[in-house]
GROMACS .gro file of N, CA, C and O in nm:
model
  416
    1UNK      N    1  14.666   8.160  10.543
    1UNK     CA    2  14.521   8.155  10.537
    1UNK      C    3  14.477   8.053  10.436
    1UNK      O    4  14.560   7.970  10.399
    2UNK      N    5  14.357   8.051  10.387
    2UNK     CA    6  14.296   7.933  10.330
    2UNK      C    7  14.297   8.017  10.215
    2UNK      O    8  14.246   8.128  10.226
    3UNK      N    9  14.371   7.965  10.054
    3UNK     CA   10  14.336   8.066  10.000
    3UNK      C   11  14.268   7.901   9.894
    3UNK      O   12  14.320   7.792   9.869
    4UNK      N   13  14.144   7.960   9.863
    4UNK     CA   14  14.025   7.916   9.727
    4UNK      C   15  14.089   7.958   9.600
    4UNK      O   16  14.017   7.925   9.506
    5UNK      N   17  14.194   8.017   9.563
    5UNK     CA   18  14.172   8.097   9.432
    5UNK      C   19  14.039   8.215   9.377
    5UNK      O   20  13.951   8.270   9.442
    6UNK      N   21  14.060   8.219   9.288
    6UNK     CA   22  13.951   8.343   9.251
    6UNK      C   23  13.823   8.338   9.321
    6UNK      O   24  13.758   8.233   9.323
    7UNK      N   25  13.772   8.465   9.388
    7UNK     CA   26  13.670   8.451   9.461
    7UNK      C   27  13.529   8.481   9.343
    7UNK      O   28  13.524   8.546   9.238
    8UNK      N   29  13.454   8.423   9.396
    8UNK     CA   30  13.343   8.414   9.308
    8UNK      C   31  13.257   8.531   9.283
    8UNK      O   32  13.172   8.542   9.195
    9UNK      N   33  13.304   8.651   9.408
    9UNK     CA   34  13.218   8.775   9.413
    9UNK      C   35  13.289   8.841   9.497
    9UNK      O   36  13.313   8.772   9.596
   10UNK      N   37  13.331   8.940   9.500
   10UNK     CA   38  13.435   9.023   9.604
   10UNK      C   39  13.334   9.204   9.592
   10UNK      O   40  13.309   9.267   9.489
   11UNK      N   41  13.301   9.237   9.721
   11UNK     CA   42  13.263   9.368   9.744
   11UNK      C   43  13.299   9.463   9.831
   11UNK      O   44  13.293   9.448   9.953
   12UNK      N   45  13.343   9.580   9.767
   12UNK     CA   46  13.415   9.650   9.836
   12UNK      C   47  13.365   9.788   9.874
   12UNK      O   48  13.377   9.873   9.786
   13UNK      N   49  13.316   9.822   9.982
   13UNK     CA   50  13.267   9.972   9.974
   13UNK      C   51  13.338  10.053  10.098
   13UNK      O   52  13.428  10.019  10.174
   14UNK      N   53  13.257  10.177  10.087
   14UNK     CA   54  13.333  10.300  10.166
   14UNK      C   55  13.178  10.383  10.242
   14UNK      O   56  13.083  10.415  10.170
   15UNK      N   57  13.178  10.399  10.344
   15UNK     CA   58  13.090  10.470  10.348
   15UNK      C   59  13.133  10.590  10.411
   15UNK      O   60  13.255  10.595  10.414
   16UNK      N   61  13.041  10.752  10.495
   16UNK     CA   62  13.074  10.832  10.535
   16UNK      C   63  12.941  10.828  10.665
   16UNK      O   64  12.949  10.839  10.788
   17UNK      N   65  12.835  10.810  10.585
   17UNK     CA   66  12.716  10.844  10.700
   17UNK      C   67  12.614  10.704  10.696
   17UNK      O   68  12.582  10.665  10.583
   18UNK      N   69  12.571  10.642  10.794
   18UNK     CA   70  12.590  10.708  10.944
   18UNK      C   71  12.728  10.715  11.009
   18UNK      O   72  12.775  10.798  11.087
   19UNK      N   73  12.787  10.587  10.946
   19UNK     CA   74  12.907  10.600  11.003
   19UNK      C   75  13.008  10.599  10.916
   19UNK      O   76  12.990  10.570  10.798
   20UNK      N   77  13.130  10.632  10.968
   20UNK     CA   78  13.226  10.595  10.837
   20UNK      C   79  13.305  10.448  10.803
   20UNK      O   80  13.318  10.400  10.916
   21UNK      N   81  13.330  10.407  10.761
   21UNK     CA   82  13.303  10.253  10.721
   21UNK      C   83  13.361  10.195  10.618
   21UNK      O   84  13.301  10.222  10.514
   22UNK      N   85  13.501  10.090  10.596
   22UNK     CA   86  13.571  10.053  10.501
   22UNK      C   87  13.517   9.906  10.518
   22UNK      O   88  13.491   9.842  10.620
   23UNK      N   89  13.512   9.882  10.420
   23UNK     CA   90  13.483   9.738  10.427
   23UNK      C   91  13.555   9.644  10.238
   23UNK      O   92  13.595   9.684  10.128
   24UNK      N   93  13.527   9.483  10.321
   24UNK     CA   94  13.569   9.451  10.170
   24UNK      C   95  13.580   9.278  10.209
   24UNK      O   96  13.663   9.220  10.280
   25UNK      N   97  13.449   9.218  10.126
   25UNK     CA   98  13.389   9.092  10.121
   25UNK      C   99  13.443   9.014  10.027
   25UNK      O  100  13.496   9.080   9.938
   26UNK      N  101  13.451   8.893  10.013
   26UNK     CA  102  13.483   8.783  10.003
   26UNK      C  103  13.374   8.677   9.972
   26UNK      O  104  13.360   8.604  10.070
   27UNK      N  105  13.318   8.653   9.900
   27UNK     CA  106  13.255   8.558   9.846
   27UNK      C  107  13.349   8.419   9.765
   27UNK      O  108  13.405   8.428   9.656
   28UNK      N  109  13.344   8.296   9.854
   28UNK     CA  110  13.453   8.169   9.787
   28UNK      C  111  13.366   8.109   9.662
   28UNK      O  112  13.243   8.103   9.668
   29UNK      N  113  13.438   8.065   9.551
   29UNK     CA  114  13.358   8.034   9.442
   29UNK      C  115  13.314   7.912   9.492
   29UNK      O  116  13.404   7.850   9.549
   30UNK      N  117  13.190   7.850   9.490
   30UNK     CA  118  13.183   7.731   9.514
   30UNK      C  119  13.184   7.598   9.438
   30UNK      O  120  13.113   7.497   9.439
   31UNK      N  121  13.267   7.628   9.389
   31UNK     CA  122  13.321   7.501   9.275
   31UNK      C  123  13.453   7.443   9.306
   31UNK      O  124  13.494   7.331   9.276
   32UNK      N  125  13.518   7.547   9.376
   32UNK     CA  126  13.685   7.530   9.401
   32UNK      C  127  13.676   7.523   9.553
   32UNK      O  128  13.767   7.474   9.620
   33UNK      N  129  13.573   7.568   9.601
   33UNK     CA  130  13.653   7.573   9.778
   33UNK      C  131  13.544   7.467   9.879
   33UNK      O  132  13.422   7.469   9.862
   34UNK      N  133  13.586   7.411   9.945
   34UNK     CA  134  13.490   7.370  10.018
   34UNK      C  135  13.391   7.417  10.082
   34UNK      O  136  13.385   7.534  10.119
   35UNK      N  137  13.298   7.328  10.104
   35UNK     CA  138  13.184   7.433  10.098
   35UNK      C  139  13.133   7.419  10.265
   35UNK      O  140  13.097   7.319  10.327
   36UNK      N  141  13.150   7.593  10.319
   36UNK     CA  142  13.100   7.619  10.426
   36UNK      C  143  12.991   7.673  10.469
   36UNK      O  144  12.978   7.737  10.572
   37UNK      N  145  12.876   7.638  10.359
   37UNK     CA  146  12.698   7.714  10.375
   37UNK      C  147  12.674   7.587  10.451
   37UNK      O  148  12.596   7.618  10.541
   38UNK      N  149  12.709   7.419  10.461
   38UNK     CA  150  12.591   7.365  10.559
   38UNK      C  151  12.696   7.306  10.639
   38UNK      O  152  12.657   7.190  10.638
   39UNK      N  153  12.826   7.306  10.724
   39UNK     CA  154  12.894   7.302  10.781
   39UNK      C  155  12.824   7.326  10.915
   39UNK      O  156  12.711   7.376  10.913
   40UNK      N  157  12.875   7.300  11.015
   40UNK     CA  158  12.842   7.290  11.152
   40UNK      C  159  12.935   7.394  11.216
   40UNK      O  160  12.891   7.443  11.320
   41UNK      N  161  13.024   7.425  11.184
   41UNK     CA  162  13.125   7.525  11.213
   41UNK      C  163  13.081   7.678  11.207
   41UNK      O  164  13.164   7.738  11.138
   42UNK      N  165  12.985   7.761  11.251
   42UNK     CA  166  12.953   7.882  11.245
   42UNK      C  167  12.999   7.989  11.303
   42UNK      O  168  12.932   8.083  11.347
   43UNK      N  169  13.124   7.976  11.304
   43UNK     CA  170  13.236   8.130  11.294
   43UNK      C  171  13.211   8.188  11.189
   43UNK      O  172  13.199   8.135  11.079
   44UNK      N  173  13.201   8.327  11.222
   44UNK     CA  174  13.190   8.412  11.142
   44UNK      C  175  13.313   8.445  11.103
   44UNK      O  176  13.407   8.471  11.178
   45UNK      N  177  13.313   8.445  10.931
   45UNK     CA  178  13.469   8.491  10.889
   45UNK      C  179  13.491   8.599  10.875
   45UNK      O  180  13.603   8.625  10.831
   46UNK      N  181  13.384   8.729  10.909
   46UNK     CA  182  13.455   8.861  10.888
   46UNK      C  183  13.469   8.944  11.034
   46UNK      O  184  13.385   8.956  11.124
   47UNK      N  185  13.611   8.998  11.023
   47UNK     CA  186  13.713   9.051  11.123
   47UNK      C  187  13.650   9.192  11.163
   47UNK      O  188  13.599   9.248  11.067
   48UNK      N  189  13.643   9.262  11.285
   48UNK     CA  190  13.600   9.444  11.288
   48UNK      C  191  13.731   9.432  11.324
   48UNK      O  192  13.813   9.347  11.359
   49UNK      N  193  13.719   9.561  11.301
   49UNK     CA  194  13.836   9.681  11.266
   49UNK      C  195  13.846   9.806  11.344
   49UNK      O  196  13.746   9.867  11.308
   50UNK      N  197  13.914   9.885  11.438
   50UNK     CA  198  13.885  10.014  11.443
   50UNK      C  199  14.048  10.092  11.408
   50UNK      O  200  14.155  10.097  11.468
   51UNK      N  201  14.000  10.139  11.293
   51UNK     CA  202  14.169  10.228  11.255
   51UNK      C  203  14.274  10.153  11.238
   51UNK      O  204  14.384  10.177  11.288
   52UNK      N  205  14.245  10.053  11.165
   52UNK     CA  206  14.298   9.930  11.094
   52UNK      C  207  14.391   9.843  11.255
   52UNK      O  208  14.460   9.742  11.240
   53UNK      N  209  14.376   9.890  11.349
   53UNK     CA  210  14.346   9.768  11.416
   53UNK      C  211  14.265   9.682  11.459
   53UNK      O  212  14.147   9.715  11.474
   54UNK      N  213  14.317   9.532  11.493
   54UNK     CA  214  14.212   9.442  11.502
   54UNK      C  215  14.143   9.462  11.610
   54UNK      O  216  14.198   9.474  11.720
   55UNK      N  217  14.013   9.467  11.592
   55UNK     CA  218  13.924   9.481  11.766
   55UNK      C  219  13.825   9.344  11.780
   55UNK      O  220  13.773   9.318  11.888
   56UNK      N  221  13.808   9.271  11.677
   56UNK     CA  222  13.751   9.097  11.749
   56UNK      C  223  13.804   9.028  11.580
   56UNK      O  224  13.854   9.095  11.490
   57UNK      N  225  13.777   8.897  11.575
   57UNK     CA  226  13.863   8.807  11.481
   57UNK      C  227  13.714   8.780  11.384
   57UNK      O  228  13.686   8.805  11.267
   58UNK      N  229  13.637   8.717  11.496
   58UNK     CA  230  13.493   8.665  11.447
   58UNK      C  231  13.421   8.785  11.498
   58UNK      O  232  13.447   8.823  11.612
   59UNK      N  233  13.336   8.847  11.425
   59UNK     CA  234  13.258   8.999  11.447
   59UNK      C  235  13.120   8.901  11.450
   59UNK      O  236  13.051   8.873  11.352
   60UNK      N  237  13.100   8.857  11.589
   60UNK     CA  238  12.951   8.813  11.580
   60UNK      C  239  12.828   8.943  11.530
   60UNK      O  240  12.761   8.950  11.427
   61UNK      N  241  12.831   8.995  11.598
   61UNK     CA  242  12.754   9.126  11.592
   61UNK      C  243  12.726   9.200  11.491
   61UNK      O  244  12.625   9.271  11.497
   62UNK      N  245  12.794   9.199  11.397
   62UNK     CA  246  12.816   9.262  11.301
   62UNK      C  247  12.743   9.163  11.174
   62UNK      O  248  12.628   9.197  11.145
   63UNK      N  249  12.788   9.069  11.113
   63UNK     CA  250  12.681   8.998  11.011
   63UNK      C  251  12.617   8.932  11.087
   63UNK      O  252  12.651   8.916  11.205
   64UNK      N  253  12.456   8.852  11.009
   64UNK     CA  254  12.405   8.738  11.079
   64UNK      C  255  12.526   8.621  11.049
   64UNK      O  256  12.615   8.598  10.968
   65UNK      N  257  12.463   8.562  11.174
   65UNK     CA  258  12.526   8.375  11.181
   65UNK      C  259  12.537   8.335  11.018
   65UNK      O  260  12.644   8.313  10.963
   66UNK      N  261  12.391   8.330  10.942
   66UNK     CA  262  12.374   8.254  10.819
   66UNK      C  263  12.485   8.315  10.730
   66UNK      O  264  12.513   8.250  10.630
   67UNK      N  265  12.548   8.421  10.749
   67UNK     CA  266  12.626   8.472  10.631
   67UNK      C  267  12.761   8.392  10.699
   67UNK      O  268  12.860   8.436  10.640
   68UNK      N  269  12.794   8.315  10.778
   68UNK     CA  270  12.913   8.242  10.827
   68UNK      C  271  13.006   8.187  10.756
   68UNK      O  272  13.111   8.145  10.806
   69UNK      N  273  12.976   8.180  10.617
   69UNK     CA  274  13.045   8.127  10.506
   69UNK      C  275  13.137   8.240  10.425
   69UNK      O  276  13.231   8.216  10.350
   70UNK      N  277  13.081   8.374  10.463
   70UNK     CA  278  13.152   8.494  10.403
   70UNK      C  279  13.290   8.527  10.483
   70UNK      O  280  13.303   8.525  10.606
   71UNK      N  281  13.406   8.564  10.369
   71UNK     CA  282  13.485   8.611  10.463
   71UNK      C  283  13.497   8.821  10.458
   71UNK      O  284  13.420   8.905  10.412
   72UNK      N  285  13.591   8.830  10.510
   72UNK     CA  286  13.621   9.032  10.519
   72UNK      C  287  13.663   9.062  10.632
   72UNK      O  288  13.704   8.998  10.728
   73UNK      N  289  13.644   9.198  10.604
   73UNK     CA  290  13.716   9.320  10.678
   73UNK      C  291  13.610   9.441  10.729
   73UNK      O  292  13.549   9.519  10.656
   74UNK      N  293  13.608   9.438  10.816
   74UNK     CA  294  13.509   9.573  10.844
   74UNK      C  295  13.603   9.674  10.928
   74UNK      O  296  13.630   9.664  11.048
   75UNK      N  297  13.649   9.776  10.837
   75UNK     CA  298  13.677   9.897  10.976
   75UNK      C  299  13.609  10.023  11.019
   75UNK      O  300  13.557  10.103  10.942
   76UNK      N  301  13.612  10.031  11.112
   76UNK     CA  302  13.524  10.141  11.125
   76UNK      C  303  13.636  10.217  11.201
   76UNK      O  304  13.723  10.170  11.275
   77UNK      N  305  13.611  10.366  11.159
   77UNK     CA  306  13.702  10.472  11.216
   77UNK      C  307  13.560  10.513  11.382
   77UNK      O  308  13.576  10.532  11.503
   78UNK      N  309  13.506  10.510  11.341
   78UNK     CA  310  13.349  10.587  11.459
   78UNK      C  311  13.403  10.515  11.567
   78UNK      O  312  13.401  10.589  11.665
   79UNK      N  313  13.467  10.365  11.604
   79UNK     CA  314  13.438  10.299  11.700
   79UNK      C  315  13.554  10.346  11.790
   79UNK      O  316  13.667  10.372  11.749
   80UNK      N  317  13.520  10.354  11.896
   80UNK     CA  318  13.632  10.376  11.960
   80UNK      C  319  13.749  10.264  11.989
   80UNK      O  320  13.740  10.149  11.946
   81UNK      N  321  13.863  10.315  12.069
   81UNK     CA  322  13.985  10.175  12.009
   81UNK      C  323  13.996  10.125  12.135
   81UNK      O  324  14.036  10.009  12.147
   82UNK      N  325  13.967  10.193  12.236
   82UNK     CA  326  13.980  10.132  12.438
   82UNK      C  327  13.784  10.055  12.447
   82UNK      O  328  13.702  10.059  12.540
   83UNK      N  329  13.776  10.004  12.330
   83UNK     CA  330  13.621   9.931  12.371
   83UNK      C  331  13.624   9.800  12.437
   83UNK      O  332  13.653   9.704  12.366
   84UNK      N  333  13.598   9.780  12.561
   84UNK     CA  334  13.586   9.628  12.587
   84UNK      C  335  13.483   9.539  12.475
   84UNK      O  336  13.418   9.603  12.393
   85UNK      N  337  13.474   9.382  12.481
   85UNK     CA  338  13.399   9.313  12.468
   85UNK      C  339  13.259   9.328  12.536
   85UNK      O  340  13.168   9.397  12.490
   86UNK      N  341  13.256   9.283  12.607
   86UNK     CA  342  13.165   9.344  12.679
   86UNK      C  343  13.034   9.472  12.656
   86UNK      O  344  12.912   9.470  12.666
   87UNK      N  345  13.132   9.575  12.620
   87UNK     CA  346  13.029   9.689  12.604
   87UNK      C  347  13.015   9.711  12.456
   87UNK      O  348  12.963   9.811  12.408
   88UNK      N  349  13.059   9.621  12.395
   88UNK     CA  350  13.063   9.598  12.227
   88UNK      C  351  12.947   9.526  12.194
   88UNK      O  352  12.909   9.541  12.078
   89UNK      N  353  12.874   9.446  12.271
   89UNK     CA  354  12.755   9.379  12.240
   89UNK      C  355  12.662   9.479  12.270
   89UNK      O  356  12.578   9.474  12.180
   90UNK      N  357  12.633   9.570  12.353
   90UNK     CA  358  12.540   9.624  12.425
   90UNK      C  359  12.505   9.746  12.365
   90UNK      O  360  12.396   9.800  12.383
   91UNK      N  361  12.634   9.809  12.267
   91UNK     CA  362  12.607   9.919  12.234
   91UNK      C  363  12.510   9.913  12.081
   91UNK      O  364  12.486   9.830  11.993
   92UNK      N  365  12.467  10.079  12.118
   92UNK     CA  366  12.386  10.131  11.968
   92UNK      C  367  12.510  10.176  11.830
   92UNK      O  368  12.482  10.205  11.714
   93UNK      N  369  12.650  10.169  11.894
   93UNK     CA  370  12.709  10.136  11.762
   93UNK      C  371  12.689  10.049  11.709
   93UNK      O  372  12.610  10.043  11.615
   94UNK      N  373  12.748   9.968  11.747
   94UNK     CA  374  12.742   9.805  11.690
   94UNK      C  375  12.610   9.765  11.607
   94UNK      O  376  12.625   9.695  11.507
   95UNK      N  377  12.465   9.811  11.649
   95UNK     CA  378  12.344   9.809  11.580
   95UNK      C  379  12.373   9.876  11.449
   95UNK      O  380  12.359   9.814  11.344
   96UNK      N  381  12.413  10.000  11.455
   96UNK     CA  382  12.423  10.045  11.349
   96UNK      C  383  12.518  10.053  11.272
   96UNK      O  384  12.497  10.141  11.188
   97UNK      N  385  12.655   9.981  11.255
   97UNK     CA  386  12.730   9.927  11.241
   97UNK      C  387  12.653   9.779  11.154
   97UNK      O  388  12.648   9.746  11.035
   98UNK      N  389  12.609   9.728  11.260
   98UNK     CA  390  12.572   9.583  11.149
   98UNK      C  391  12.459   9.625  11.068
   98UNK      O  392  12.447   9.564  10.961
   99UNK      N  393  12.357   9.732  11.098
   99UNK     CA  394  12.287   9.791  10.993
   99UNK      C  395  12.299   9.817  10.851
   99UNK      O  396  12.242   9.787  10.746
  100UNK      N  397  12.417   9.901  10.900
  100UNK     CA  398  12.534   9.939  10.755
  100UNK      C  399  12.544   9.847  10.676
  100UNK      O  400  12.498   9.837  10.562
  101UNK      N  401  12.622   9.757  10.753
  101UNK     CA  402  12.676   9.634  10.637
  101UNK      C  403  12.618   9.536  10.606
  101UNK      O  404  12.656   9.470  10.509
  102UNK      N  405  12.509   9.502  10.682
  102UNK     CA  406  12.388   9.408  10.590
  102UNK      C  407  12.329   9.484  10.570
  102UNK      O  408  12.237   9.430  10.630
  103UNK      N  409  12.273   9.602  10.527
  103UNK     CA  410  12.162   9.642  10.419
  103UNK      C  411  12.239   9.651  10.294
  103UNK      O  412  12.171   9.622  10.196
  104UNK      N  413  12.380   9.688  10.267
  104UNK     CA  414  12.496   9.698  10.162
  104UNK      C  415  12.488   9.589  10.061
  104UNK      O  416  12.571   9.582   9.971
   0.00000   0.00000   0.00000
């Protein structure tokens, strides 16, 4: 992976309700790493999770676009693990799911 050295801000939480919810952010210092806030490249760097397997790489759904520069981990135990793509955009998890972790 790309490693920056010391990250400039790292956050890590746990939740239970609404959903249950591990997570753990990545902020790159921007002195040491190149800088991906005005880049043209808008992959999202943080991964979902269900039960510490991987269920998408880039979690569109989950942060906005503008946070594209952040990296992490989101797992969620709530989600189920046989979820297509597909019904991953459409659902009222996923709303509240990205609720969770941008109001955090």
């Amino acid at each position: 992976g790309n490693s920056y050295g010391q990250p400039y801000y790292s956050l890590m939480y746990q939740t239970d309700a609404p959903l249950s919810i591990k997570s753990c952010f990545y902020f790159p210092d921007p002195d040491n790493a190149p800088s991906r806030m005005f880049s043209r490249e808008n992959d999202v760097g943080v991964s979902l999770h269900s039960r510490r397997v991987m269920v998408k790489k880039h979690a569109d759904g989950v942060i906005p676009k503008w946070l594209h520069w952040m990296k992490g981990i989101v797992d969620c135990e709530d989600m189920p693990m046989n979820i297509s793509r597909e019904s991953m955009q459409d659902t009222r998890l996923m709303e509240k799911l990205s609720m969770a972790v941008v109001r955090r």
